[in-house]
Coordinates of N, CA, C and O in Angstrom, one line a residue:
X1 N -53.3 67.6 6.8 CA -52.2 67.5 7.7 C -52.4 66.2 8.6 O -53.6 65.8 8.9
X2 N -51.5 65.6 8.9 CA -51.4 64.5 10.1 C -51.6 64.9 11.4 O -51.1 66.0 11.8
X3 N -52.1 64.3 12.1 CA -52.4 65.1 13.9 C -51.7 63.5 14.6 O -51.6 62.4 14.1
X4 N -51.4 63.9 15.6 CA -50.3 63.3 16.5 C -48.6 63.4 16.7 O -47.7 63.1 17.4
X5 N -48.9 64.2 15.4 CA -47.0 64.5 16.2 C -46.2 63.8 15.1 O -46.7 63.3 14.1
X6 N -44.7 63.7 15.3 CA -43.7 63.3 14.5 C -44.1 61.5 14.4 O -44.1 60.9 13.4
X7 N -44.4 60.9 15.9 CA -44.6 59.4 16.0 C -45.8 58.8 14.6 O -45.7 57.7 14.0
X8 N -47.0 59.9 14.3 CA -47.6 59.8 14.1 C -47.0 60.4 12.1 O -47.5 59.8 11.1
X9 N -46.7 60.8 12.1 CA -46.0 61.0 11.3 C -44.8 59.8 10.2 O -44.7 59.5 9.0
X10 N -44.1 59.5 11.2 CA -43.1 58.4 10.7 C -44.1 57.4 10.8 O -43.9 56.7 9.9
X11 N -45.2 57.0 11.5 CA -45.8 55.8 11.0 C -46.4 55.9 10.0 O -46.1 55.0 9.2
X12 N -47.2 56.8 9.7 CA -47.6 57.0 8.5 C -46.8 57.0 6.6 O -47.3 56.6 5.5
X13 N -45.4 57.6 6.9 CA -44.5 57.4 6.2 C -44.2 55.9 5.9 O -44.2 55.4 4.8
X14 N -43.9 55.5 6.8 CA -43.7 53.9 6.6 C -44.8 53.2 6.0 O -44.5 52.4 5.2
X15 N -46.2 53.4 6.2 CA -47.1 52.7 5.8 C -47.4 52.8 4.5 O -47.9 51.8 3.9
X16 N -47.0 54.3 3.5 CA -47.5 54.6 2.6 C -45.8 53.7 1.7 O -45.8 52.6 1.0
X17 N -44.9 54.3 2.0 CA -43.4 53.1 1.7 C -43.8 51.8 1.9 O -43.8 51.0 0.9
X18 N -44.0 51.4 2.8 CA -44.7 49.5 3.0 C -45.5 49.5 2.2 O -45.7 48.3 2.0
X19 N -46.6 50.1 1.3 CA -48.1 49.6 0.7 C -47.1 50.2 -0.5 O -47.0 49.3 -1.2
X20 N -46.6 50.9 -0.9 CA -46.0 51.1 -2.3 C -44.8 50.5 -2.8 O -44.4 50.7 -4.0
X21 N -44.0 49.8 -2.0 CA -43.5 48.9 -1.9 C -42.0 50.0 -2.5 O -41.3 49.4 -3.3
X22 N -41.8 51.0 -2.3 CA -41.0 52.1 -2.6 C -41.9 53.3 -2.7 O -42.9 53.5 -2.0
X23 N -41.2 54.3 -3.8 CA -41.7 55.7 -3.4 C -41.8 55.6 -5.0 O -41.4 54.7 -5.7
X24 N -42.4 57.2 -5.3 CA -42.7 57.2 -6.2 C -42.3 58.9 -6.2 O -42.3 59.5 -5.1
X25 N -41.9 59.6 -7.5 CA -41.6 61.5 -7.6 C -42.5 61.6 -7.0 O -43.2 60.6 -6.8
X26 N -43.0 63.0 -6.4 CA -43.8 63.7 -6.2 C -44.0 64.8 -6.8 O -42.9 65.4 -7.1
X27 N -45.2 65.5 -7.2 CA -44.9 66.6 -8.2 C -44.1 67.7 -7.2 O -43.3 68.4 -7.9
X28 N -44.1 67.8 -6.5 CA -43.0 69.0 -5.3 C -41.9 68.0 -5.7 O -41.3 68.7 -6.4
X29 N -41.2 66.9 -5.8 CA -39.7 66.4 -6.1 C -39.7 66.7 -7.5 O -38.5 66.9 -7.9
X30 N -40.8 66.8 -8.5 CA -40.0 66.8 -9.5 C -40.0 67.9 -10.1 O -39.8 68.1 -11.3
X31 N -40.2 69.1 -8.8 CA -39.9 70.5 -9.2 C -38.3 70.4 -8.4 O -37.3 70.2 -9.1
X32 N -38.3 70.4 -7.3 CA -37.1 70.5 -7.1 C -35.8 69.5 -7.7 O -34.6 69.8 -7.5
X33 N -36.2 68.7 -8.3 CA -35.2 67.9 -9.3 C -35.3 68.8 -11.0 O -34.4 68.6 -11.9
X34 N -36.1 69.3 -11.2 CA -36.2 70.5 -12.3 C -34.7 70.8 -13.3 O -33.9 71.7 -13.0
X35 N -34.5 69.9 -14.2 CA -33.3 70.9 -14.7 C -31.9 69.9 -14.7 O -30.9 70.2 -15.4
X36 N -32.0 68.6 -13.8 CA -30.9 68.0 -14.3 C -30.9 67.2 -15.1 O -31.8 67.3 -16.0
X37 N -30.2 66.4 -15.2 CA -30.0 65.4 -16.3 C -31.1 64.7 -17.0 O -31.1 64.0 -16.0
X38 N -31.8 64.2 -17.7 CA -32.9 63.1 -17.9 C -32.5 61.9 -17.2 O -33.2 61.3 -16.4
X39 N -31.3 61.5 -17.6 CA -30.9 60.3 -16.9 C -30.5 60.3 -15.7 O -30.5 59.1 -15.3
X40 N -30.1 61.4 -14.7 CA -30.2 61.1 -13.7 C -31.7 61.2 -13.2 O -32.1 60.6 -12.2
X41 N -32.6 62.0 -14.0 CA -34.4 61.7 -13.2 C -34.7 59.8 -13.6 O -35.4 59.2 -12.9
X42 N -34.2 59.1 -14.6 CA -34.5 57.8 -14.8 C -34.0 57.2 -13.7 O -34.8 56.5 -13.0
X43 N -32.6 57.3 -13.2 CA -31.9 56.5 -12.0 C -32.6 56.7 -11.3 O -33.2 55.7 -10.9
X44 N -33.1 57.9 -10.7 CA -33.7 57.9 -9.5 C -35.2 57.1 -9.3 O -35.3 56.2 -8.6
X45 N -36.3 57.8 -10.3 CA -37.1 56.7 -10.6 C -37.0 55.5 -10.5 O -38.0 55.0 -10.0
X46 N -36.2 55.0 -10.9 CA -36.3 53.7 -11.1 C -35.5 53.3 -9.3 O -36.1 52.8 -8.4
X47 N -34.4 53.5 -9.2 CA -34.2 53.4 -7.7 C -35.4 53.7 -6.7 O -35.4 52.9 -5.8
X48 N -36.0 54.4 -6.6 CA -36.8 54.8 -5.6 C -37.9 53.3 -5.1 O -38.3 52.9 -4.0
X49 N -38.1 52.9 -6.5 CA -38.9 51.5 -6.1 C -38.3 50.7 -5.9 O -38.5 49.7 -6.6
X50 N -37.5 50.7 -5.1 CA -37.0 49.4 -4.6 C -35.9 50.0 -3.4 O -35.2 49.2 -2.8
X51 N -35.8 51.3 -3.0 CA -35.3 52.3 -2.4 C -35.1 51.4 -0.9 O -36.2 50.9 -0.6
X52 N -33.9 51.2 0.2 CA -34.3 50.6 1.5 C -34.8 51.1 2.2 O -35.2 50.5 3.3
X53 N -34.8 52.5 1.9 CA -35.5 53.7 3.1 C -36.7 54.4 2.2 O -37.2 54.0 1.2
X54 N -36.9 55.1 2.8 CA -38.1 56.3 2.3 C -36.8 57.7 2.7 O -36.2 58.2 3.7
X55 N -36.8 58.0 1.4 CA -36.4 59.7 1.2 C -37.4 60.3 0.7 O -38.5 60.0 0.3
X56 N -36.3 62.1 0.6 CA -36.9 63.1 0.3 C -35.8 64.0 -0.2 O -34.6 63.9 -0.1
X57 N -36.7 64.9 -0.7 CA -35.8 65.5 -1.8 C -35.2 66.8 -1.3 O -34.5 67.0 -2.3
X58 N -35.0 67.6 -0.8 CA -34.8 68.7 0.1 C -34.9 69.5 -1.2 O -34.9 69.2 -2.3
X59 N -34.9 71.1 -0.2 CA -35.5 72.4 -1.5 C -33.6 72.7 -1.9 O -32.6 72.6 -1.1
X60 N -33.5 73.0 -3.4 CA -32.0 72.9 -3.8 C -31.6 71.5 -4.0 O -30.4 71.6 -4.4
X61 N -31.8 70.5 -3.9 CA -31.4 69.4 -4.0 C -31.4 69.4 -5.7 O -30.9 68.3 -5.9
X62 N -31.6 69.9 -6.8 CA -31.2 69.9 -8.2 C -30.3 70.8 -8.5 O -29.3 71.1 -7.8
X63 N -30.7 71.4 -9.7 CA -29.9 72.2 -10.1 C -29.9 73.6 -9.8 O -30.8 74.4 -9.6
X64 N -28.8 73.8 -9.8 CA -28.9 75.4 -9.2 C -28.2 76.3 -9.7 O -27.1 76.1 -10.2
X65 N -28.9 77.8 -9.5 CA -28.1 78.8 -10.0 C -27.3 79.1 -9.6 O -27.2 78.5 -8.5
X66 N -26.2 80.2 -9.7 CA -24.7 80.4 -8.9 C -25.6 81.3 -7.8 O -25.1 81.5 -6.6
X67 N -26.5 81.8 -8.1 CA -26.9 82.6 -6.5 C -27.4 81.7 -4.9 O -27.3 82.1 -3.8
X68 N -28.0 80.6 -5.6 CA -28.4 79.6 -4.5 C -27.3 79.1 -4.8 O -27.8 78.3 -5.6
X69 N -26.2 78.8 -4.9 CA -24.8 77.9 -4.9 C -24.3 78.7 -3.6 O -24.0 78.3 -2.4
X70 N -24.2 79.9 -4.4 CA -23.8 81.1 -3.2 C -23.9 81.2 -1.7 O -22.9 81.2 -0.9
X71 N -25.1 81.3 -1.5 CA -25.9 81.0 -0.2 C -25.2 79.7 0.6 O -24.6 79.8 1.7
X72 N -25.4 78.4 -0.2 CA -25.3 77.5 0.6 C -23.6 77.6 0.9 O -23.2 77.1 1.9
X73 N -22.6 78.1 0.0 CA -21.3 78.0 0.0 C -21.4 78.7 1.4 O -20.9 78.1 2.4
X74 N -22.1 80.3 1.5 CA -22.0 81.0 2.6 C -22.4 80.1 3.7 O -21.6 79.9 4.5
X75 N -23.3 79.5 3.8 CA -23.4 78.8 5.1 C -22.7 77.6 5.3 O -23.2 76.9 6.1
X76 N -21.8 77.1 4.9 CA -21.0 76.3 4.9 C -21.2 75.0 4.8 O -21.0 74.0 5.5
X77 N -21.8 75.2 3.4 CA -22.7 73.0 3.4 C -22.3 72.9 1.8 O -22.8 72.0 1.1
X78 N -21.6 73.7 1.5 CA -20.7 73.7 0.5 C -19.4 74.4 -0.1 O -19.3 75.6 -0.1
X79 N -18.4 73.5 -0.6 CA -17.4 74.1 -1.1 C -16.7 75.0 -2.4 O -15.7 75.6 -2.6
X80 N -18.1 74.6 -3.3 CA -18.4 75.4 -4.3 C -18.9 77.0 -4.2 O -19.1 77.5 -3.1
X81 N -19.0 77.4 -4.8 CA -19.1 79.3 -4.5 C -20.1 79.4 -5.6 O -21.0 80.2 -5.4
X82 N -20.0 78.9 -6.6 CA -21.1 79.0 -7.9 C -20.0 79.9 -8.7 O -19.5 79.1 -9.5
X83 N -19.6 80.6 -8.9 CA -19.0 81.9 -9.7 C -17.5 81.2 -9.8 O -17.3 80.5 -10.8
X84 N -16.3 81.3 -8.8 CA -15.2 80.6 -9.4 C -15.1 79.1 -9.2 O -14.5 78.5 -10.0
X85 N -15.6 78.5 -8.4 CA -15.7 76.9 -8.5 C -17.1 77.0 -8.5 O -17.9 77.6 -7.8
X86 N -17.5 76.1 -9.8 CA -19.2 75.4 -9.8 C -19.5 74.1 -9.4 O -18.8 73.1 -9.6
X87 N -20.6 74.2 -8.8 CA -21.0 72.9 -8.1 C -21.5 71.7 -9.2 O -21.7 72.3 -10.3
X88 N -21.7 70.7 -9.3 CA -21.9 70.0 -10.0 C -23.4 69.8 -10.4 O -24.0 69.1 -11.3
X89 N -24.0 70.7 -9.1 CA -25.8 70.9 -9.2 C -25.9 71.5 -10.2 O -26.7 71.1 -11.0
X90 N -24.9 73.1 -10.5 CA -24.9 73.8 -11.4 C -24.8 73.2 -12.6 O -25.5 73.8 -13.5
X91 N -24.2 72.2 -12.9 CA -24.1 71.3 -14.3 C -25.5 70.3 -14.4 O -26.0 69.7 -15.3
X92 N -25.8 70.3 -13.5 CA -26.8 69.3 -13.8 C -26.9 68.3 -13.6 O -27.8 67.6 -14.3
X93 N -25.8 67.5 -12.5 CA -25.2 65.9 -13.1 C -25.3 65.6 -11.1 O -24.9 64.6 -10.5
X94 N -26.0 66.7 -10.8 CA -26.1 66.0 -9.3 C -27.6 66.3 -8.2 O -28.4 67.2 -8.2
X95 N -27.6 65.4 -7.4 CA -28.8 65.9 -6.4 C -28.7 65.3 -5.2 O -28.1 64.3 -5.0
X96 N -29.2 65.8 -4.6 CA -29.3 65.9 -2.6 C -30.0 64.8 -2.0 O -30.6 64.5 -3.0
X97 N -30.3 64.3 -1.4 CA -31.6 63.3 -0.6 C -31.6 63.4 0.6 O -30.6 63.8 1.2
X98 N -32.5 63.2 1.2 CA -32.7 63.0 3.3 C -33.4 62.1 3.5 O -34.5 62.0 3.0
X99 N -32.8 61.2 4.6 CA -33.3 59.8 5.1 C -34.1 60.9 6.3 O -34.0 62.1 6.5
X100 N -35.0 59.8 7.0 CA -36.0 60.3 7.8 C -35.3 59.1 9.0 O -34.9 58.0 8.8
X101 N -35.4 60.3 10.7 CA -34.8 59.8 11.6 C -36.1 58.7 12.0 O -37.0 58.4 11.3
X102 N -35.7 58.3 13.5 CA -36.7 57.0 13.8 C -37.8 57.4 14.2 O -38.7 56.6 14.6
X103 N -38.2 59.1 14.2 CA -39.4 59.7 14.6 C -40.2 60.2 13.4 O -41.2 60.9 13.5
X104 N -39.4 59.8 12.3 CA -39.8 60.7 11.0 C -39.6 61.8 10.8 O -40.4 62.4 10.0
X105 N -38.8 62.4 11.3 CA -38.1 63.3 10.6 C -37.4 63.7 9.8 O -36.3 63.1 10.0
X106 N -37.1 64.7 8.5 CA -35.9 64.5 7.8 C -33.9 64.7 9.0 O -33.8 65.6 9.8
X107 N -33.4 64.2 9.0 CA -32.6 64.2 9.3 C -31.2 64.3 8.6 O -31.2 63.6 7.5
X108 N -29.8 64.9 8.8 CA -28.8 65.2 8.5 C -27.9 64.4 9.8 O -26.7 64.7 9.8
X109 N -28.2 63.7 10.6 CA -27.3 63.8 11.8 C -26.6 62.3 11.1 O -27.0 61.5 10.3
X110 N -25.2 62.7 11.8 CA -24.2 61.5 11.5 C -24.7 60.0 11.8 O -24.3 58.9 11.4
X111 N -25.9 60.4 12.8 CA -26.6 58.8 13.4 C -27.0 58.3 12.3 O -27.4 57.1 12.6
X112 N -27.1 58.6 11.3 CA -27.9 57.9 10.3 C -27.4 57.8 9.5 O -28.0 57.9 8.5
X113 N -25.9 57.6 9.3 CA -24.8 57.6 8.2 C -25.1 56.0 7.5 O -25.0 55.8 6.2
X114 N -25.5 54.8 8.4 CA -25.9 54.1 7.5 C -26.6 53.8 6.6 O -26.4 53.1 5.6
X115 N -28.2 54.8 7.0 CA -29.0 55.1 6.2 C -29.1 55.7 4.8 O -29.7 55.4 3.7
X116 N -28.3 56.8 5.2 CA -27.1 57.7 3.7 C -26.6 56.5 2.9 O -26.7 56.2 1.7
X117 N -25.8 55.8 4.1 CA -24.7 54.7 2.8 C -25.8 53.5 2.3 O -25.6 53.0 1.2
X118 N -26.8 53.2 3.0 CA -27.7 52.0 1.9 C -28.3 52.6 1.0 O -28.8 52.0 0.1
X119 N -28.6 54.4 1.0 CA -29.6 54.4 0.0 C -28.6 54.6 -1.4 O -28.9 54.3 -2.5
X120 N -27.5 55.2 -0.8 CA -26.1 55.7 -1.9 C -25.6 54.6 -2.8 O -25.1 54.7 -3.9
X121 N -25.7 53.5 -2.0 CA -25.1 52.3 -2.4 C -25.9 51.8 -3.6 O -25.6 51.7 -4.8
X122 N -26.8 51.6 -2.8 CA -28.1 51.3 -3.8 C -28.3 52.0 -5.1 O -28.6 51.4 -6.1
X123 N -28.2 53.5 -5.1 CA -28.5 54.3 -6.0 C -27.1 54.3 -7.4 O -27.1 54.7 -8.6
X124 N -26.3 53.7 -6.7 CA -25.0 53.0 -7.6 C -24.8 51.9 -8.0 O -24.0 51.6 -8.9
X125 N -25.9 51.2 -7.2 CA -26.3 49.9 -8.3 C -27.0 50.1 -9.2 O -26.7 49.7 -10.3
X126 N -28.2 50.9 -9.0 CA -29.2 51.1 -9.9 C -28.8 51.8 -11.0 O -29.3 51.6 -12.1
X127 N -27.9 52.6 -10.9 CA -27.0 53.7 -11.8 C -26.2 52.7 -12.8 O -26.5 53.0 -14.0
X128 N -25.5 51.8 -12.7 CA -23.9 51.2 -12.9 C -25.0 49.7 -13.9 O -24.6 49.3 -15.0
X129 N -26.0 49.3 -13.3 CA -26.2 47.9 -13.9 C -27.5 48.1 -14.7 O -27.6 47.5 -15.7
X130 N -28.5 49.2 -14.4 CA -29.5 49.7 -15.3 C -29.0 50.8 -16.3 O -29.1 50.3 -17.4
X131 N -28.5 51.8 -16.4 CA -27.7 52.0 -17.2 C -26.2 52.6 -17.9 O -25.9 53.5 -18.7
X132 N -25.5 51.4 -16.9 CA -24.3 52.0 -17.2 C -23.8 53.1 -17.0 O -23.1 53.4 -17.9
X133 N -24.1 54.2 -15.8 CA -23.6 55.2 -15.7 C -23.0 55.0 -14.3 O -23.6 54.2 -13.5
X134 N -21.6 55.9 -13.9 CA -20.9 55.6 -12.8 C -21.6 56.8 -11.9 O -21.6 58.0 -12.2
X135 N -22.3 56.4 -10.8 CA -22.4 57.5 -9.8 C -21.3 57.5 -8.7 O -20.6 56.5 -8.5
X136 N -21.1 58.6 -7.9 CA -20.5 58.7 -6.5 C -21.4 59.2 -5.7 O -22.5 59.8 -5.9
X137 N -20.8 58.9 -4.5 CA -21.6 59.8 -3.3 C -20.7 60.3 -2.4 O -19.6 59.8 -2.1
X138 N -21.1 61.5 -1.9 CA -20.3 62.5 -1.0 C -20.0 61.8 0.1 O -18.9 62.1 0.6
X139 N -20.7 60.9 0.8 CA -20.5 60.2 1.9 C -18.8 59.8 1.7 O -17.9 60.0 2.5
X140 N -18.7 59.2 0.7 CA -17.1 58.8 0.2 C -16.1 59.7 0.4 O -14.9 59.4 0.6
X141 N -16.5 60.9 0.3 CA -15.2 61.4 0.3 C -14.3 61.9 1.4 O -14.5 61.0 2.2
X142 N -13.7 62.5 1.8 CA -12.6 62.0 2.7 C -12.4 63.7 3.3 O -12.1 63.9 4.5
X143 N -12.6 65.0 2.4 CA -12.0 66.2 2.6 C -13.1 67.0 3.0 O -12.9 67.8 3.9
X144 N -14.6 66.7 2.3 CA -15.6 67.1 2.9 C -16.7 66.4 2.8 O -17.4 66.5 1.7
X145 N -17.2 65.6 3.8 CA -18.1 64.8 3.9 C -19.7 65.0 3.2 O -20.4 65.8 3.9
X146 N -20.2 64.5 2.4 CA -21.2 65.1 2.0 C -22.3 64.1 2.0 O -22.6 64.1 0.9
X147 N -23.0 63.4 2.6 CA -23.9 62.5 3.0 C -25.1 62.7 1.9 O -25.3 61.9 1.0
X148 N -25.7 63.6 2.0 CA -26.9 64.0 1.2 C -26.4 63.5 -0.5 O -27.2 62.8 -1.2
X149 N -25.2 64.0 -1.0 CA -25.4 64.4 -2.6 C -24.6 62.6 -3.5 O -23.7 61.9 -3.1
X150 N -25.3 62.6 -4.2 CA -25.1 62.1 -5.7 C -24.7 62.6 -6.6 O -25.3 63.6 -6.9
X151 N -23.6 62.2 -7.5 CA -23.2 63.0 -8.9 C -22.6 61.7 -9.3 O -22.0 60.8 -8.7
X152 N -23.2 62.0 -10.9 CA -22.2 61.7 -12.1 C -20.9 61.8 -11.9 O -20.5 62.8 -11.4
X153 N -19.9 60.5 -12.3 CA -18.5 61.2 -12.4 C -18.8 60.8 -14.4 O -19.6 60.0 -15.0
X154 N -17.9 61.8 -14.6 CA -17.3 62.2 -16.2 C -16.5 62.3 -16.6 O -16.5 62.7 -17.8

């Protein structure tokens, strides 16, 4: 564990991002990424080194069954239900990320919507010119804002 607190924490984050010059899976991300696409685990890989932030992969951020679909529909951080509308995690063709606030924390707060849009942006270059696949990001959409997720369009 780190001792000092969150301060002590985001510096450390940064340092290990500054000396690796990006990130790299972790075997805990590449459980929670478990199950989607091959090609979307290449985009990410390959984006992550050169990534402008340091993310993380949040628990559910792959693929999921309609009973974790469920859950999150119940708490309201999704519009999908898993059973009559499927999420696209369910397919396999999407995943979640969290930028870290200025304390190092993971964070969701709208303050950091730029942070969402450079890594999103980025993750659509890396997708579109390495190999030719069209990604979106939830940030884009207009009816329910979804900052965290990436998907394949098809």
């Amino acid at each position: 564990a780190i001792e000092g607190g969150t301060e002590a924490i985001a510096k450390f984050v940064k340092e290990v991002y500054d000396a690796s010059k990006g990130q790299q899976l972790t075997e805990r991300d590449k459980g929670r990424l478990k199950g989607i696409r091959p090609i979307m685990v290449e985009i990410i890989i390959h984006g992550l080194k050169t990534c402008p932030h340091p993310i993380l992969f949040p628990r559910h951020c792959g693929k999921r069954v309609a009973a974790e679909q469920y859950k999150l529909f119940q708490k309201g951080v999704s519009k999908a239900d898993g059973y009559k509308k499927m999420s696209k995690h369910q397919l396999g063709i999407a995943f979640d990320f969290a930028v870290y606030d200025d304390k190092g924390a993971p964070t969701w707060s709208k303050s950091f919507h730029y942070k969402y849009e450079e890594v999103a942006r980025h993750f659509i270059k890396v997708a579109k010119e390495r190999y030719n696949v069209t990604l979106i990001w939830g940030g884009d959409w207009t009816s329910f804002v979804d900052r965290p997720h990436m998907q394949i369009v098809e």
